[in-house]
CSV table of C-alpha atoms and ligand atoms in Angstrom, one decimal:
chain,number,residue,atom,x,y,z
P,1,UNK,CA,-76.5,116.0,-40.2
P,2,UNK,CA,-76.3,119.5,-38.8
P,3,UNK,CA,-75.2,121.7,-41.7
P,4,UNK,CA,-73.9,124.3,-39.3
P,5,UNK,CA,-72.3,121.9,-36.9
P,6,UNK,CA,-68.5,121.4,-36.4
P,7,UNK,CA,-68.3,118.3,-38.6
P,8,UNK,CA,-70.0,120.0,-41.6
P,9,UNK,CA,-67.7,123.0,-41.0
P,10,UNK,CA,-64.6,120.8,-41.2
P,11,UNK,CA,-65.8,119.4,-44.5
P,12,UNK,CA,-66.5,122.9,-45.8
P,13,UNK,CA,-63.0,124.1,-44.8
P,14,UNK,CA,-61.3,121.1,-46.4
P,15,UNK,CA,-63.0,121.6,-49.7
P,16,UNK,CA,-61.0,124.9,-50.0
P,17,UNK,CA,-57.9,122.8,-50.7
P,18,UNK,CA,-57.0,122.1,-54.3
P,19,UNK,CA,-58.2,118.7,-55.6
P,20,UNK,CA,-60.5,118.2,-52.6
P,21,UNK,CA,-64.2,117.9,-53.5
P,22,UNK,CA,-67.1,117.1,-51.2
P,23,UNK,CA,-66.5,113.4,-51.2
P,24,UNK,CA,-62.8,113.5,-50.5
P,25,UNK,CA,-63.4,116.2,-47.8
P,26,UNK,CA,-65.9,113.9,-46.1
P,27,UNK,CA,-63.4,111.0,-46.1
P,28,UNK,CA,-60.7,113.2,-44.7
P,29,UNK,CA,-63.1,114.5,-42.0
P,30,UNK,CA,-64.0,111.0,-40.9
P,31,UNK,CA,-60.3,110.0,-40.9
P,32,UNK,CA,-59.5,113.0,-38.6
P,33,UNK,CA,-62.4,112.0,-36.4
P,34,UNK,CA,-60.8,108.6,-35.8
P,35,UNK,CA,-57.4,110.0,-34.9
P,36,UNK,CA,-56.0,110.4,-31.4
P,37,UNK,CA,-56.5,114.0,-30.3
P,38,UNK,CA,-52.8,114.7,-30.3
P,39,UNK,CA,-52.5,113.6,-34.0
P,40,UNK,CA,-55.3,115.9,-35.0
P,41,UNK,CA,-53.8,118.8,-33.0
P,42,UNK,CA,-50.5,118.3,-34.9
P,43,UNK,CA,-52.3,118.7,-38.2
P,44,UNK,CA,-54.0,121.9,-37.0
P,45,UNK,CA,-50.8,123.3,-35.5
P,46,UNK,CA,-48.8,122.5,-38.8
P,47,UNK,CA,-51.3,124.6,-40.7
P,48,UNK,CA,-51.2,127.5,-38.3
P,49,UNK,CA,-47.3,127.3,-38.3
P,50,UNK,CA,-46.9,127.9,-42.0
P,51,UNK,CA,-49.1,130.9,-41.8
P,52,UNK,CA,-47.5,132.3,-38.6
P,53,UNK,CA,-43.9,131.3,-38.9
P,54,UNK,CA,-43.1,131.4,-42.6
P,55,UNK,CA,-41.8,134.7,-44.1
P,56,UNK,CA,-40.3,135.6,-47.4
P,57,UNK,CA,-36.5,135.6,-47.5
P,58,UNK,CA,-35.3,139.2,-47.5
P,59,UNK,CA,-33.0,138.5,-50.4
P,60,UNK,CA,-34.6,136.0,-52.8
P,61,UNK,CA,-38.3,136.2,-51.7
P,62,UNK,CA,-38.5,132.5,-51.3
P,63,UNK,CA,-40.5,131.2,-48.3
P,64,UNK,CA,-38.3,130.9,-45.2
P,65,UNK,CA,-38.4,130.6,-41.4
P,66,UNK,CA,-35.5,133.0,-41.0
P,67,UNK,CA,-34.7,136.4,-42.4
P,68,UNK,CA,-32.2,135.0,-44.9
P,69,UNK,CA,-33.3,131.6,-46.3
P,70,UNK,CA,-31.2,128.4,-46.1
P,71,UNK,CA,-30.3,128.7,-49.8
P,72,UNK,CA,-29.1,132.3,-49.7
P,73,UNK,CA,-27.1,131.7,-46.6
P,74,UNK,CA,-25.5,128.4,-47.8
P,75,UNK,CA,-21.8,129.1,-48.6
P,76,UNK,CA,-21.6,126.1,-50.9
P,77,UNK,CA,-24.1,127.6,-53.4
P,78,UNK,CA,-22.8,129.0,-56.7
P,79,UNK,CA,-23.2,132.8,-56.2
P,80,UNK,CA,-22.6,133.6,-59.9
P,81,UNK,CA,-26.0,132.3,-61.0
P,82,UNK,CA,-29.5,133.4,-60.1
P,83,UNK,CA,-32.5,131.4,-61.4
P,84,UNK,CA,-35.6,133.5,-61.6
P,85,UNK,CA,-39.0,131.9,-61.0
P,86,UNK,CA,-42.6,133.1,-60.6
P,87,UNK,CA,-43.5,131.3,-57.4
P,88,UNK,CA,-41.8,129.5,-54.4
P,89,UNK,CA,-43.4,126.2,-55.6
P,90,UNK,CA,-41.0,126.2,-58.6
P,91,UNK,CA,-37.9,126.6,-56.2
P,92,UNK,CA,-39.3,123.6,-54.3
P,93,UNK,CA,-39.6,121.6,-57.5
P,94,UNK,CA,-36.1,122.4,-58.8
P,95,UNK,CA,-34.5,121.8,-55.4
P,96,UNK,CA,-36.0,118.3,-55.4
P,97,UNK,CA,-34.0,117.5,-58.5
P,98,UNK,CA,-30.8,118.4,-56.8
P,99,UNK,CA,-29.3,119.4,-60.2
P,100,UNK,CA,-29.1,123.2,-59.7
P,101,UNK,CA,-26.5,124.7,-57.3
P,102,UNK,CA,-26.9,128.4,-57.9
P,103,UNK,CA,-29.2,130.9,-56.1
P,104,UNK,CA,-32.8,131.9,-56.8
P,105,UNK,CA,-35.0,134.9,-57.1
P,106,UNK,CA,-38.8,134.6,-56.7
P,107,UNK,CA,-40.8,137.3,-58.4
P,108,UNK,CA,-44.0,136.4,-56.6
P,109,UNK,CA,-46.0,137.0,-59.8
P,110,UNK,CA,-45.6,137.6,-63.4
P,111,UNK,CA,-45.9,140.6,-65.8
P,112,UNK,CA,-49.3,140.4,-67.4
P,113,UNK,CA,-50.4,143.2,-69.8
P,114,UNK,CA,-53.8,141.6,-70.3
P,115,UNK,CA,-54.3,141.2,-66.5
P,116,UNK,CA,-53.0,144.7,-65.7
P,117,UNK,CA,-49.8,143.5,-63.9
P,118,UNK,CA,-46.8,145.7,-64.6
P,119,UNK,CA,-43.1,145.3,-63.8
P,120,UNK,CA,-43.4,147.4,-60.7
P,121,UNK,CA,-46.1,145.1,-59.3
P,122,UNK,CA,-43.7,142.1,-58.9
P,123,UNK,CA,-40.2,141.8,-57.3
P,124,UNK,CA,-38.1,142.8,-60.2
P,125,UNK,CA,-36.4,145.9,-58.6
P,126,UNK,CA,-35.1,143.6,-55.8
P,127,UNK,CA,-33.6,141.4,-58.4
P,128,UNK,CA,-31.8,144.3,-60.1
P,129,UNK,CA,-30.5,145.5,-56.7
P,130,UNK,CA,-29.0,142.0,-56.2
P,131,UNK,CA,-26.9,142.4,-59.3
P,132,UNK,CA,-25.2,145.6,-58.0
P,133,UNK,CA,-22.3,143.7,-56.3
P,134,UNK,CA,-21.1,142.3,-59.7
P,135,UNK,CA,-20.8,138.8,-58.2
P,136,UNK,CA,-23.7,137.5,-60.4
P,137,UNK,CA,-22.6,136.6,-63.9
P,138,UNK,CA,-25.8,134.9,-65.2
P,139,UNK,CA,-29.5,135.3,-64.7
P,140,UNK,CA,-31.5,132.3,-65.8
P,141,UNK,CA,-35.2,133.0,-66.5
P,142,UNK,CA,-37.4,130.1,-65.6
P,143,UNK,CA,-40.9,131.7,-66.0
P,144,UNK,CA,-43.7,129.7,-67.6
P,145,UNK,CA,-43.7,129.2,-71.4
P,146,UNK,CA,-46.9,131.2,-71.9
P,147,UNK,CA,-47.3,134.8,-73.0
P,148,UNK,CA,-47.0,136.3,-69.4
P,149,UNK,CA,-43.9,134.2,-68.7
P,150,UNK,CA,-42.4,135.3,-72.0
P,151,UNK,CA,-43.3,138.9,-71.4
P,152,UNK,CA,-41.5,138.8,-68.1
P,153,UNK,CA,-38.5,137.1,-69.7
P,154,UNK,CA,-38.3,139.7,-72.4
P,155,UNK,CA,-38.6,142.5,-69.9
P,156,UNK,CA,-35.8,141.0,-67.7
P,157,UNK,CA,-33.6,140.6,-70.7
P,158,UNK,CA,-33.9,144.2,-71.9
P,159,UNK,CA,-33.4,145.5,-68.3
P,160,UNK,CA,-30.5,143.3,-67.2
P,161,UNK,CA,-28.4,142.9,-70.4
P,162,UNK,CA,-27.3,146.6,-70.3
P,163,UNK,CA,-25.9,145.9,-66.8
P,164,UNK,CA,-23.4,143.5,-68.4
P,165,UNK,CA,-25.0,140.4,-66.9
P,166,UNK,CA,-25.7,137.4,-69.1
P,167,UNK,CA,-29.4,136.6,-69.3
P,168,UNK,CA,-30.5,133.1,-70.4
P,169,UNK,CA,-33.9,131.4,-70.8
P,170,UNK,CA,-34.6,127.8,-69.9
P,171,UNK,CA,-35.1,125.6,-73.0
P,172,UNK,CA,-38.7,125.5,-74.2
P,173,UNK,CA,-40.2,122.9,-76.4
P,174,UNK,CA,-41.4,119.3,-76.5
P,175,UNK,CA,-42.1,117.6,-73.1
P,176,UNK,CA,-39.9,114.5,-72.4
P,177,UNK,CA,-41.7,111.2,-73.0
P,178,UNK,CA,-44.2,112.2,-75.7
P,179,UNK,CA,-44.2,111.3,-79.4
P,180,UNK,CA,-42.9,114.2,-81.4
P,181,UNK,CA,-45.8,113.9,-83.9
P,182,UNK,CA,-48.2,114.9,-81.1
P,183,UNK,CA,-46.3,118.1,-80.3
P,184,UNK,CA,-48.1,121.3,-81.4
P,185,UNK,CA,-46.6,123.7,-83.9
P,186,UNK,CA,-45.6,126.4,-81.4
P,187,UNK,CA,-43.8,123.9,-79.2
P,188,UNK,CA,-42.1,122.4,-82.3
P,189,UNK,CA,-40.8,125.8,-83.5
P,190,UNK,CA,-39.6,126.8,-80.0
P,191,UNK,CA,-37.8,123.5,-79.7
P,192,UNK,CA,-36.0,124.1,-83.0
P,193,UNK,CA,-35.1,127.6,-81.9
P,194,UNK,CA,-33.7,126.2,-78.6
P,195,UNK,CA,-31.7,123.4,-80.2
P,196,UNK,CA,-28.2,122.6,-78.9
P,197,UNK,CA,-25.2,120.9,-80.4
P,198,UNK,CA,-24.7,117.2,-79.7
X,1,UNK,CA,-75.8,119.8,-76.1
X,2,UNK,CA,-75.4,121.5,-79.5
X,3,UNK,CA,-71.9,121.6,-80.9
X,4,UNK,CA,-70.8,124.8,-82.7
X,5,UNK,CA,-67.8,125.3,-84.9
X,6,UNK,CA,-66.3,128.7,-85.5
X,7,UNK,CA,-63.0,130.6,-86.2
X,8,UNK,CA,-61.9,132.9,-83.5
X,9,UNK,CA,-59.0,135.0,-82.1
X,10,UNK,CA,-58.0,134.6,-78.5
X,11,UNK,CA,-58.4,138.0,-76.8
X,12,UNK,CA,-57.5,137.0,-73.3
X,13,UNK,CA,-56.8,133.8,-71.4
X,14,UNK,CA,-57.1,133.7,-67.6
X,15,UNK,CA,-56.4,131.0,-65.0
X,16,UNK,CA,-59.6,129.4,-63.7
X,17,UNK,CA,-59.6,127.1,-60.7
X,18,UNK,CA,-56.7,124.6,-60.4
X,19,UNK,CA,-56.1,123.5,-64.0
X,20,UNK,CA,-58.6,125.2,-66.2
X,21,UNK,CA,-58.5,128.4,-68.3
X,22,UNK,CA,-61.2,130.9,-69.0
X,23,UNK,CA,-60.6,132.1,-72.5
X,24,UNK,CA,-62.2,135.1,-74.2
X,25,UNK,CA,-62.5,134.8,-78.0
X,26,UNK,CA,-63.7,137.1,-80.7
X,27,UNK,CA,-65.5,135.1,-83.4
X,28,UNK,CA,-66.9,136.5,-86.7
X,29,UNK,CA,-70.1,134.5,-86.2
X,30,UNK,CA,-70.6,134.6,-82.4
X,31,UNK,CA,-68.9,137.9,-81.4
X,32,UNK,CA,-67.1,138.1,-78.1
X,33,UNK,CA,-67.5,134.8,-76.2
X,34,UNK,CA,-66.1,133.3,-73.1
X,35,UNK,CA,-65.4,129.6,-72.9
X,36,UNK,CA,-64.0,127.3,-70.2
X,37,UNK,CA,-61.1,125.1,-71.3
X,38,UNK,CA,-61.0,122.3,-68.8
X,39,UNK,CA,-57.5,121.0,-67.9
X,40,UNK,CA,-55.8,123.5,-70.2
X,41,UNK,CA,-53.0,124.2,-67.7
X,42,UNK,CA,-52.0,120.5,-67.2
X,43,UNK,CA,-48.9,119.2,-69.0
X,44,UNK,CA,-51.0,116.7,-71.0
X,45,UNK,CA,-53.9,118.7,-72.4
X,46,UNK,CA,-55.6,118.6,-75.8
X,47,UNK,CA,-55.4,122.4,-76.4
X,48,UNK,CA,-51.6,122.7,-76.7
X,49,UNK,CA,-50.6,126.3,-77.3
X,50,UNK,CA,-53.8,127.1,-79.1
X,51,UNK,CA,-55.1,129.2,-76.2
X,52,UNK,CA,-52.3,131.7,-76.0
X,53,UNK,CA,-53.5,135.3,-76.5
X,54,UNK,CA,-53.8,136.4,-80.2
X,55,UNK,CA,-53.9,132.9,-81.6
X,56,UNK,CA,-56.2,132.6,-84.6
X,57,UNK,CA,-57.9,129.2,-84.4
X,58,UNK,CA,-60.7,127.0,-85.3
X,59,UNK,CA,-62.9,126.0,-82.3
X,60,UNK,CA,-65.5,123.4,-81.5
X,61,UNK,CA,-67.5,124.5,-78.5
X,62,UNK,CA,-70.5,123.3,-76.6
X,63,UNK,CA,-73.3,125.7,-76.1
X,64,UNK,CA,-74.4,125.2,-72.5
X,65,UNK,CA,-77.5,127.3,-72.6
X,66,UNK,CA,-78.8,128.9,-70.4
X,67,UNK,CA,-75.3,129.2,-69.0
X,68,UNK,CA,-73.4,132.2,-70.4
X,69,UNK,CA,-70.1,130.3,-70.6
X,70,UNK,CA,-69.3,128.0,-73.4
X,71,UNK,CA,-67.3,124.8,-72.9
X,72,UNK,CA,-64.4,124.5,-75.3
X,73,UNK,CA,-64.2,121.0,-76.8
X,74,UNK,CA,-61.5,121.4,-79.3
X,75,UNK,CA,-59.3,124.1,-80.8
X,76,UNK,CA,-56.9,124.0,-83.7
X,77,UNK,CA,-54.3,126.6,-84.6
X,78,UNK,CA,-54.8,128.4,-88.0
X,79,UNK,CA,-52.1,130.9,-87.3
X,80,UNK,CA,-50.3,131.1,-83.9
X,81,UNK,CA,-48.9,134.7,-84.3
X,82,UNK,CA,-46.1,133.5,-82.1
X,83,UNK,CA,-43.9,136.2,-83.6
X,84,UNK,CA,-46.2,138.8,-82.1
X,85,UNK,CA,-45.6,137.2,-78.7
X,86,UNK,CA,-41.8,137.2,-79.1
X,87,UNK,CA,-41.3,140.9,-78.8
X,88,UNK,CA,-41.9,143.0,-75.7
X,89,UNK,CA,-43.3,146.1,-77.4
X,90,UNK,CA,-45.4,144.0,-79.8
X,91,UNK,CA,-47.0,142.2,-76.8
X,92,UNK,CA,-47.8,145.5,-75.2
X,93,UNK,CA,-49.4,147.2,-78.2
X,94,UNK,CA,-51.4,144.1,-79.2
X,95,UNK,CA,-52.5,143.5,-75.6
X,96,UNK,CA,-53.7,147.1,-75.5
X,97,UNK,CA,-55.8,146.7,-78.6
X,98,UNK,CA,-57.1,143.3,-77.5
X,99,UNK,CA,-58.3,144.8,-74.2
X,100,UNK,CA,-59.8,147.7,-76.2
X,101,UNK,CA,-61.9,145.2,-78.3
X,102,UNK,CA,-62.8,143.2,-75.2
X,103,UNK,CA,-64.0,146.3,-73.3
X,104,UNK,CA,-66.0,147.8,-76.2
X,105,UNK,CA,-67.6,144.6,-77.6
X,106,UNK,CA,-70.8,143.4,-75.9
X,107,UNK,CA,-71.0,139.6,-75.5
X,108,UNK,CA,-72.6,137.7,-78.4
X,109,UNK,CA,-72.8,140.6,-80.9
X,110,UNK,CA,-70.8,139.4,-83.9
X,111,UNK,CA,-69.1,141.6,-86.5
X,112,UNK,CA,-67.1,140.2,-89.3
X,113,UNK,CA,-65.4,143.5,-90.0
X,114,UNK,CA,-64.2,143.7,-86.3
X,115,UNK,CA,-62.8,140.2,-86.5
X,116,UNK,CA,-61.0,141.0,-89.8
X,117,UNK,CA,-59.7,144.2,-88.3
X,118,UNK,CA,-58.0,142.4,-85.4
X,119,UNK,CA,-56.6,139.9,-87.9
X,120,UNK,CA,-55.2,142.7,-90.0
X,121,UNK,CA,-53.5,144.2,-87.0
X,122,UNK,CA,-52.0,140.8,-86.1
X,123,UNK,CA,-50.7,140.2,-89.6
X,124,UNK,CA,-49.2,143.7,-89.6
X,125,UNK,CA,-47.6,143.2,-86.2
X,126,UNK,CA,-46.1,139.9,-87.2
X,127,UNK,CA,-43.8,141.8,-89.5
X,128,UNK,CA,-43.7,145.4,-88.3
X,129,UNK,CA,-44.1,147.2,-85.1
X,130,UNK,CA,-47.4,149.0,-84.8
X,131,UNK,CA,-46.8,152.6,-83.7
X,132,UNK,CA,-49.1,154.2,-81.1
X,133,UNK,CA,-50.4,156.4,-84.0
X,134,UNK,CA,-51.4,153.3,-86.0
X,135,UNK,CA,-53.1,151.7,-82.9
X,136,UNK,CA,-55.1,154.9,-82.7
X,137,UNK,CA,-56.3,154.5,-86.3
X,138,UNK,CA,-57.2,150.9,-85.7
X,139,UNK,CA,-59.3,152.1,-82.7
X,140,UNK,CA,-61.0,154.7,-84.9
X,141,UNK,CA,-61.7,152.0,-87.5
X,142,UNK,CA,-63.1,149.7,-84.8
X,143,UNK,CA,-65.4,152.5,-83.6
X,144,UNK,CA,-66.8,152.8,-87.1
X,145,UNK,CA,-67.5,149.1,-87.3
X,146,UNK,CA,-69.0,149.0,-83.8
X,147,UNK,CA,-71.6,151.7,-84.6
X,148,UNK,CA,-69.7,154.7,-83.2
X,149,UNK,CA,-68.6,156.3,-86.4
X,150,UNK,CA,-67.9,160.0,-85.7
X,151,UNK,CA,-70.3,162.2,-87.7
X,152,UNK,CA,-67.9,164.9,-88.9
X,153,UNK,CA,-69.6,166.7,-91.8
X,154,UNK,CA,-72.7,168.2,-90.3
X,155,UNK,CA,-73.9,169.4,-86.9
X,156,UNK,CA,-75.6,166.4,-85.4
X,157,UNK,CA,-78.3,168.7,-83.9
X,158,UNK,CA,-79.3,171.0,-86.7
X,159,UNK,CA,-77.7,169.4,-89.8
X,160,UNK,CA,-76.1,172.6,-90.9
X,161,UNK,CA,-72.4,172.7,-91.8
X,162,UNK,CA,-70.3,175.4,-90.2
X,163,UNK,CA,-66.5,175.6,-90.5
X,164,UNK,CA,-65.9,176.0,-86.7
X,165,UNK,CA,-67.7,173.0,-85.2
X,166,UNK,CA,-66.6,171.1,-82.1
X,167,UNK,CA,-66.8,167.4,-81.3
X,168,UNK,CA,-69.3,166.4,-78.6
X,169,UNK,CA,-68.5,162.9,-77.1
X,170,UNK,CA,-72.1,162.6,-75.7
X,171,UNK,CA,-73.7,163.3,-79.1
X,172,UNK,CA,-71.0,161.3,-81.0
X,173,UNK,CA,-70.4,164.0,-83.6
X,174,UNK,CA,-69.8,167.6,-84.4
X,175,UNK,CA,-72.0,170.4,-83.1
X,176,UNK,CA,-72.1,174.0,-84.3
X,177,UNK,CA,-71.7,176.9,-81.8
X,178,UNK,CA,-75.4,177.9,-81.9
X,179,UNK,CA,-76.2,174.4,-80.8
X,180,UNK,CA,-73.9,174.6,-77.8
X,181,UNK,CA,-75.9,177.0,-75.7
X,182,UNK,CA,-73.7,178.6,-73.0
X,183,UNK,CA,-71.1,175.9,-73.4
X,184,UNK,CA,-73.4,173.6,-71.4
X,185,UNK,CA,-72.3,170.7,-73.6
X,186,UNK,CA,-68.7,169.4,-73.2
X,187,UNK,CA,-67.0,169.5,-76.5
X,188,UNK,CA,-63.5,169.5,-78.0
X,189,UNK,CA,-62.1,171.2,-81.1
X,190,UNK,CA,-61.0,169.0,-84.0
X,191,UNK,CA,-58.4,170.5,-86.3
X,192,UNK,CA,-59.0,170.2,-90.1
X,193,UNK,CA,-56.0,167.9,-90.4
X,194,UNK,CA,-57.4,165.5,-87.9
X,195,UNK,CA,-60.9,165.6,-89.4
X,196,UNK,CA,-59.4,164.6,-92.7
X,197,UNK,CA,-57.4,161.7,-91.2
X,198,UNK,CA,-60.5,160.4,-89.3
X,199,UNK,CA,-62.6,160.5,-92.5
X,200,UNK,CA,-60.0,158.8,-94.5
X,201,UNK,CA,-59.7,156.1,-91.8
X,202,UNK,CA,-63.4,155.4,-91.7
X,203,UNK,CA,-63.5,155.0,-95.5
X,204,UNK,CA,-60.3,153.1,-96.0
X,205,UNK,CA,-59.9,149.3,-96.3
X,206,UNK,CA,-58.5,148.1,-92.9
X,207,UNK,CA,-55.5,146.5,-94.7
X,208,UNK,CA,-54.5,149.9,-96.0
X,209,UNK,CA,-54.8,152.2,-92.9
X,210,UNK,CA,-51.1,151.5,-92.0
X,211,UNK,CA,-50.3,153.7,-95.0
X,212,UNK,CA,-51.8,156.7,-93.3
X,213,UNK,CA,-48.9,158.3,-91.4
X,214,UNK,CA,-50.4,160.9,-89.1
X,215,UNK,CA,-47.9,163.5,-87.7
X,216,UNK,CA,-47.2,163.5,-83.9
X,217,UNK,CA,-49.4,166.5,-83.4
X,218,UNK,CA,-52.3,164.9,-85.3
X,219,UNK,CA,-51.8,161.7,-83.3
X,220,UNK,CA,-51.9,163.6,-80.0
X,221,UNK,CA,-55.2,165.1,-80.9
X,222,UNK,CA,-56.7,161.8,-82.0
X,223,UNK,CA,-55.5,160.3,-78.7
X,224,UNK,CA,-57.4,163.0,-76.8
X,225,UNK,CA,-60.6,162.6,-78.9
X,226,UNK,CA,-60.5,158.8,-78.4
X,227,UNK,CA,-60.0,159.3,-74.7
X,228,UNK,CA,-63.0,161.5,-74.2
X,229,UNK,CA,-65.2,159.6,-76.6
X,230,UNK,CA,-64.4,156.2,-75.0
X,231,UNK,CA,-64.8,157.6,-71.5
X,232,UNK,CA,-68.3,158.6,-72.6
X,233,UNK,CA,-69.1,155.2,-74.2
X,234,UNK,CA,-67.7,153.1,-71.3
X,235,UNK,CA,-68.6,155.5,-68.5
X,236,UNK,CA,-65.0,155.1,-67.2
X,237,UNK,CA,-61.5,155.8,-68.3
X,238,UNK,CA,-59.9,153.2,-70.6
X,239,UNK,CA,-56.1,153.0,-69.7
X,240,UNK,CA,-53.8,154.6,-72.3
X,241,UNK,CA,-51.3,152.6,-74.3
X,242,UNK,CA,-48.6,154.2,-72.2
X,243,UNK,CA,-50.0,152.8,-69.0
X,244,UNK,CA,-50.4,149.3,-70.5
X,245,UNK,CA,-46.8,149.3,-71.6
X,246,UNK,CA,-45.1,151.2,-68.8
Q,301,LIG,ZN1,-33.2,133.5,-50.0
Q,302,LIG,ZN1,-76.1,173.0,-85.0
């Protein structure tokens, strides 16, 4: 097959996606080849659309098609709570559960002293600005339970607490569904620290 | 593929690809090494929290020669140092020192004293907060172990001993004024107080250097000496503790 031809190029482009190796890309490319032209065009257009029509919400930095995202502009959401996440994908995952009714703030990154990322490099100032109207009573930090996520949580706590806003951290510990004897020592300690009354 | 077992401290841990981690360790038998931990970012992974920065662990790795990167097979926690990672300022100072060791240690050049030095800092930081002054002394100690001990007693060029010598970063020691023709050599003055602190640090057991309490003035001078010396060694500026923790 022509290695520089259009078919080889499609395979090459598809392998850029996560979880897609050479074999899978080949299968996808043949599947696209068999489609009606309109179907294939829709896939292409959908990819172009998310790059051209999605922006970051001016308030919470979540991905949005409009200046103020659907969550920020929804009058039924609880405006006293802001849940802080690293990436829009976490908002997506939490929204799918339907269990959280407050607002979000997406940092679009995480403080990383070992990787040279400081508080000014991510959207922390925008979060502090949102607390100025005193409507928010609680900031829930839902960054990853690793050192960078913890560093970010500790920084947010020491910056926001003096403003009189409660800062909470999501519970860390043992994943649901595993046997407790397989949990490692750090997770065990964290889960004891984060225990709650029954 | 030969399997190697070693103790090590995690210096840095970076995301690699979709679900892997590229971990930099310092091992007393292998020196600074980089290993790929496959699947380390998945919920179900065999490494648990053992790859968090500053963890002291026991590793089993594959040597994939001629590839430079090792493959991590197993890692067990000896001491997690979780308490170091539970305090913002402790994270900042320890990260700074970790980056320092990473920058100044060539790959695969083991030093037991360097390994023990980092371990000592972690044990200290578990309980106390390491001041910027103490971090400087740990850096001085590291330089001694890494073959960069400052020669403070005699002029490195003519071996004579004058009271008013200056430190030359490019020569790694003191030089007397006749040996600095027309100030052609960049040099900095070192006060007697600083000279004595530096000598004491080079000589002392690493577990005891936290007892040296340099004054703010002495510490400022040591910061400057370290800055120019490390600039000379690395050929570039190493970020200060203040920039790491800003
Ligand atoms: Zn929004
Ligand atoms: Zn001389």
